[in-house]
Amino acid sequence: ATVGHNVLGFKAAHGIERVKYLAGVAFKYTDSYTDNPLKAAALAKRFSPMVDVMVTSGQGTGYAADVAKVAAMKTAIGPQELALASGVSLDNIEDYRPYVDTVLAASSIETYSYSGEFIESKLRDLVQAAHRA
């Protein structure tokens, strides 16, 4: 728990506030993963002072996060940045837009699973949808 405080203190002490510390909370493949909105919100509140950008996810790569979980975490951390890293697609970006500041997307825009090669039109459509007012 003190690692986040040390990182944020280190940033301030060395004048590198522009560097952002991102950390997974209620994140896939960890012991603390949860889709439960109340548990996720409690974790978000607990770790909020230790990170610049909180990152959460669905249960695994390519699996969408429960919108209620994401909403609860955003409510718990207020204006602090929240990023979502799994299962974000053109089909669900609208659901997350009120709650997330950043999305990390790959599976929904790849040529095939784990290829690392993106379909430009899918990427463009996702970016446009994410930025709609």
PDB file of C-alpha atoms in Angstrom:
ATOM      1  CA  ALA A   1       0.000   0.000   0.000  1.00  0.00           C
ATOM      2  CA  THR A   2       2.896   2.386   0.579  1.00  0.00           C
ATOM      3  CA  VAL A   3       4.324   1.864  -2.904  1.00  0.00           C
ATOM      4  CA  GLY A   4       1.786   4.276  -4.435  1.00  0.00           C
ATOM      5  CA  HIS A   5       2.496   6.899  -1.795  1.00  0.00           C
ATOM      6  CA  ASN A   6       6.218   6.505  -2.427  1.00  0.00           C
ATOM      7  CA  VAL A   7       5.767   6.850  -6.194  1.00  0.00           C
ATOM      8  CA  LEU A   8       3.627   9.962  -5.886  1.00  0.00           C
ATOM      9  CA  GLY A   9       6.040  11.418  -3.322  1.00  0.00           C
ATOM     10  CA  PHE A  10       8.985  10.623  -5.561  1.00  0.00           C
ATOM     11  CA  LYS A  11       7.290  12.404  -8.465  1.00  0.00           C
ATOM     12  CA  ALA A  12       6.693  15.522  -6.392  1.00  0.00           C
ATOM     13  CA  ALA A  13      10.180  15.525  -4.888  1.00  0.00           C
ATOM     14  CA  HIS A  14      11.839  15.257  -8.291  1.00  0.00           C
ATOM     15  CA  GLY A  15       9.622  17.636 -10.226  1.00  0.00           C
ATOM     16  CA  ILE A  16       8.195  15.033 -12.554  1.00  0.00           C
ATOM     17  CA  GLU A  17       4.506  15.633 -12.020  1.00  0.00           C
ATOM     18  CA  ARG A  18       3.836  15.196 -15.749  1.00  0.00           C
ATOM     19  CA  VAL A  19       4.680  11.496 -15.456  1.00  0.00           C
ATOM     20  CA  LYS A  20       1.502   9.586 -14.611  1.00  0.00           C
ATOM     21  CA  TYR A  21       1.427   6.554 -12.352  1.00  0.00           C
ATOM     22  CA  LEU A  22      -1.185   4.070 -13.589  1.00  0.00           C
ATOM     23  CA  ALA A  23      -2.233   1.115 -11.483  1.00  0.00           C
ATOM     24  CA  GLY A  24      -4.745  -1.677 -11.910  1.00  0.00           C
ATOM     25  CA  VAL A  25      -7.527  -1.825  -9.339  1.00  0.00           C
ATOM     26  CA  ALA A  26     -10.127  -4.615  -9.353  1.00  0.00           C
ATOM     27  CA  PHE A  27      -8.096  -5.685 -12.393  1.00  0.00           C
ATOM     28  CA  LYS A  28      -8.214  -8.941 -14.370  1.00  0.00           C
ATOM     29  CA  TYR A  29      -5.894 -11.798 -13.392  1.00  0.00           C
ATOM     30  CA  THR A  30      -5.213 -10.384  -9.908  1.00  0.00           C
ATOM     31  CA  ASP A  31      -6.290 -11.618  -6.496  1.00  0.00           C
ATOM     32  CA  SER A  32      -8.274  -8.420  -5.978  1.00  0.00           C
ATOM     33  CA  TYR A  33     -10.283  -8.721  -9.209  1.00  0.00           C
ATOM     34  CA  THR A  34     -13.993  -8.220  -8.716  1.00  0.00           C
ATOM     35  CA  ASP A  35     -17.000  -7.291 -10.808  1.00  0.00           C
ATOM     36  CA  ASN A  36     -18.946  -6.448  -7.658  1.00  0.00           C
ATOM     37  CA  PRO A  37     -19.636  -2.688  -7.771  1.00  0.00           C
ATOM     38  CA  LEU A  38     -19.514  -2.223  -3.990  1.00  0.00           C
ATOM     39  CA  LYS A  39     -16.216  -4.084  -3.596  1.00  0.00           C
ATOM     40  CA  ALA A  40     -14.708  -2.348  -6.632  1.00  0.00           C
ATOM     41  CA  ALA A  41     -15.753   1.069  -5.293  1.00  0.00           C
ATOM     42  CA  ALA A  42     -14.208   0.289  -1.902  1.00  0.00           C
ATOM     43  CA  LEU A  43     -10.940  -0.727  -3.578  1.00  0.00           C
ATOM     44  CA  ALA A  44     -11.026   2.392  -5.742  1.00  0.00           C
ATOM     45  CA  LYS A  45     -11.506   4.643  -2.724  1.00  0.00           C
ATOM     46  CA  ARG A  46      -8.722   2.865  -0.839  1.00  0.00           C
ATOM     47  CA  PHE A  47      -6.145   3.143  -3.620  1.00  0.00           C
ATOM     48  CA  SER A  48      -7.175   6.510  -5.039  1.00  0.00           C
ATOM     49  CA  PRO A  49      -4.570   8.503  -3.077  1.00  0.00           C
ATOM     50  CA  MET A  50      -1.815   6.218  -4.345  1.00  0.00           C
ATOM     51  CA  VAL A  51      -2.236   6.531  -8.117  1.00  0.00           C
ATOM     52  CA  ASP A  52      -2.651   9.176 -10.783  1.00  0.00           C
ATOM     53  CA  VAL A  53      -4.758   7.048 -13.107  1.00  0.00           C
ATOM     54  CA  MET A  54      -6.755   4.100 -11.874  1.00  0.00           C
ATOM     55  CA  VAL A  55      -7.123   1.299 -14.417  1.00  0.00           C
ATOM     56  CA  THR A  56      -9.790  -1.384 -14.195  1.00  0.00           C
ATOM     57  CA  SER A  57     -10.950  -4.181 -16.451  1.00  0.00           C
ATOM     58  CA  GLY A  58     -13.372  -6.968 -17.153  1.00  0.00           C
ATOM     59  CA  GLN A  59     -12.653 -10.526 -16.047  1.00  0.00           C
ATOM     60  CA  GLY A  60     -10.139 -11.174 -18.810  1.00  0.00           C
ATOM     61  CA  THR A  61      -8.710 -10.042 -22.109  1.00  0.00           C
ATOM     62  CA  GLY A  62     -11.547  -9.143 -24.452  1.00  0.00           C
ATOM     63  CA  TYR A  63     -14.213  -9.378 -21.733  1.00  0.00           C
ATOM     64  CA  ALA A  64     -16.220  -6.234 -21.108  1.00  0.00           C
ATOM     65  CA  ALA A  65     -16.306  -4.845 -17.584  1.00  0.00           C
ATOM     66  CA  ASP A  66     -19.616  -4.569 -15.795  1.00  0.00           C
ATOM     67  CA  VAL A  67     -20.841  -1.001 -16.366  1.00  0.00           C
ATOM     68  CA  ALA A  68     -22.169  -0.799 -12.791  1.00  0.00           C
ATOM     69  CA  LYS A  69     -18.671  -1.639 -11.507  1.00  0.00           C
ATOM     70  CA  VAL A  70     -17.070   1.066 -13.646  1.00  0.00           C
ATOM     71  CA  ALA A  71     -19.710   3.620 -12.625  1.00  0.00           C
ATOM     72  CA  ALA A  72     -19.266   2.785  -8.927  1.00  0.00           C
ATOM     73  CA  MET A  73     -15.499   3.165  -9.173  1.00  0.00           C
ATOM     74  CA  LYS A  74     -15.808   6.532 -10.904  1.00  0.00           C
ATOM     75  CA  THR A  75     -18.223   7.727  -8.236  1.00  0.00           C
ATOM     76  CA  ALA A  76     -15.753   6.620  -5.558  1.00  0.00           C
ATOM     77  CA  ILE A  77     -12.794   8.488  -7.093  1.00  0.00           C
ATOM     78  CA  GLY A  78     -14.594  11.554  -8.427  1.00  0.00           C
ATOM     79  CA  PRO A  79     -12.559  13.653 -10.870  1.00  0.00           C
ATOM     80  CA  GLN A  80      -9.518  11.389 -10.686  1.00  0.00           C
ATOM     81  CA  GLU A  81      -8.785   9.699 -14.011  1.00  0.00           C
ATOM     82  CA  LEU A  82     -10.238   6.241 -14.599  1.00  0.00           C
ATOM     83  CA  ALA A  83      -9.087   4.045 -17.465  1.00  0.00           C
ATOM     84  CA  LEU A  84     -10.720   0.867 -18.731  1.00  0.00           C
ATOM     85  CA  ALA A  85      -8.604  -1.922 -20.192  1.00  0.00           C
ATOM     86  CA  SER A  86     -10.527  -4.857 -21.566  1.00  0.00           C
ATOM     87  CA  GLY A  87     -13.488  -5.603 -23.730  1.00  0.00           C
ATOM     88  CA  VAL A  88     -13.967  -2.044 -24.988  1.00  0.00           C
ATOM     89  CA  SER A  89     -15.586  -2.087 -28.401  1.00  0.00           C
ATOM     90  CA  LEU A  90     -17.697  -0.017 -30.732  1.00  0.00           C
ATOM     91  CA  ASP A  91     -20.719  -1.881 -29.342  1.00  0.00           C
ATOM     92  CA  ASN A  92     -20.198  -0.743 -25.737  1.00  0.00           C
ATOM     93  CA  ILE A  93     -18.105   2.448 -25.767  1.00  0.00           C
ATOM     94  CA  GLU A  94     -21.285   4.515 -25.310  1.00  0.00           C
ATOM     95  CA  ASP A  95     -22.027   2.700 -22.036  1.00  0.00           C
ATOM     96  CA  TYR A  96     -18.622   3.556 -20.574  1.00  0.00           C
ATOM     97  CA  ARG A  97     -18.160   7.095 -21.871  1.00  0.00           C
ATOM     98  CA  PRO A  98     -19.754   8.847 -18.849  1.00  0.00           C
ATOM     99  CA  TYR A  99     -17.383   7.078 -16.472  1.00  0.00           C
ATOM    100  CA  VAL A 100     -13.979   6.613 -18.093  1.00  0.00           C
ATOM    101  CA  ASP A 101     -11.377   9.118 -19.169  1.00  0.00           C
ATOM    102  CA  THR A 102      -9.234   6.690 -21.143  1.00  0.00           C
ATOM    103  CA  VAL A 103      -9.725   3.325 -22.793  1.00  0.00           C
ATOM    104  CA  LEU A 104      -7.105   0.782 -23.715  1.00  0.00           C
ATOM    105  CA  ALA A 105      -8.459  -1.297 -26.556  1.00  0.00           C
ATOM    106  CA  ALA A 106      -6.951  -4.016 -28.692  1.00  0.00           C
ATOM    107  CA  SER A 107      -9.045  -7.196 -28.986  1.00  0.00           C
ATOM    108  CA  SER A 108     -12.025  -5.518 -30.618  1.00  0.00           C
ATOM    109  CA  ILE A 109      -9.920  -3.835 -33.286  1.00  0.00           C
ATOM    110  CA  GLU A 110      -7.353  -6.556 -34.082  1.00  0.00           C
ATOM    111  CA  THR A 111      -7.232  -8.540 -37.312  1.00  0.00           C
ATOM    112  CA  TYR A 112      -7.425 -11.688 -35.167  1.00  0.00           C
ATOM    113  CA  SER A 113      -7.003 -12.416 -31.462  1.00  0.00           C
ATOM    114  CA  TYR A 114      -3.550 -11.469 -30.122  1.00  0.00           C
ATOM    115  CA  SER A 115      -2.267 -10.460 -33.577  1.00  0.00           C
ATOM    116  CA  GLY A 116      -1.284  -6.987 -32.446  1.00  0.00           C
ATOM    117  CA  GLU A 117      -2.324  -5.779 -35.882  1.00  0.00           C
ATOM    118  CA  PHE A 118      -5.202  -3.351 -35.911  1.00  0.00           C
ATOM    119  CA  ILE A 119      -7.858  -2.810 -38.531  1.00  0.00           C
ATOM    120  CA  GLU A 120      -7.549   0.899 -39.219  1.00  0.00           C
ATOM    121  CA  SER A 121     -11.257   1.436 -39.929  1.00  0.00           C
ATOM    122  CA  LYS A 122     -12.237  -0.235 -36.637  1.00  0.00           C
ATOM    123  CA  LEU A 123      -9.693   1.862 -34.746  1.00  0.00           C
ATOM    124  CA  ARG A 124     -10.935   5.051 -36.403  1.00  0.00           C
ATOM    125  CA  ASP A 125     -14.587   4.190 -35.646  1.00  0.00           C
ATOM    126  CA  LEU A 126     -13.787   3.422 -32.000  1.00  0.00           C
ATOM    127  CA  VAL A 127     -11.865   6.679 -31.542  1.00  0.00           C
ATOM    128  CA  GLN A 128     -14.681   8.684 -33.139  1.00  0.00           C
ATOM    129  CA  ALA A 129     -17.286   6.994 -30.946  1.00  0.00           C
ATOM    130  CA  ALA A 130     -15.213   7.622 -27.832  1.00  0.00           C
ATOM    131  CA  HIS A 131     -15.012  11.340 -28.625  1.00  0.00           C
ATOM    132  CA  ARG A 132     -18.672  11.961 -29.462  1.00  0.00           C
ATOM    133  CA  ALA A 133     -20.298  14.588 -27.308  1.00  0.00           C
TER     134      ALA A 133
END
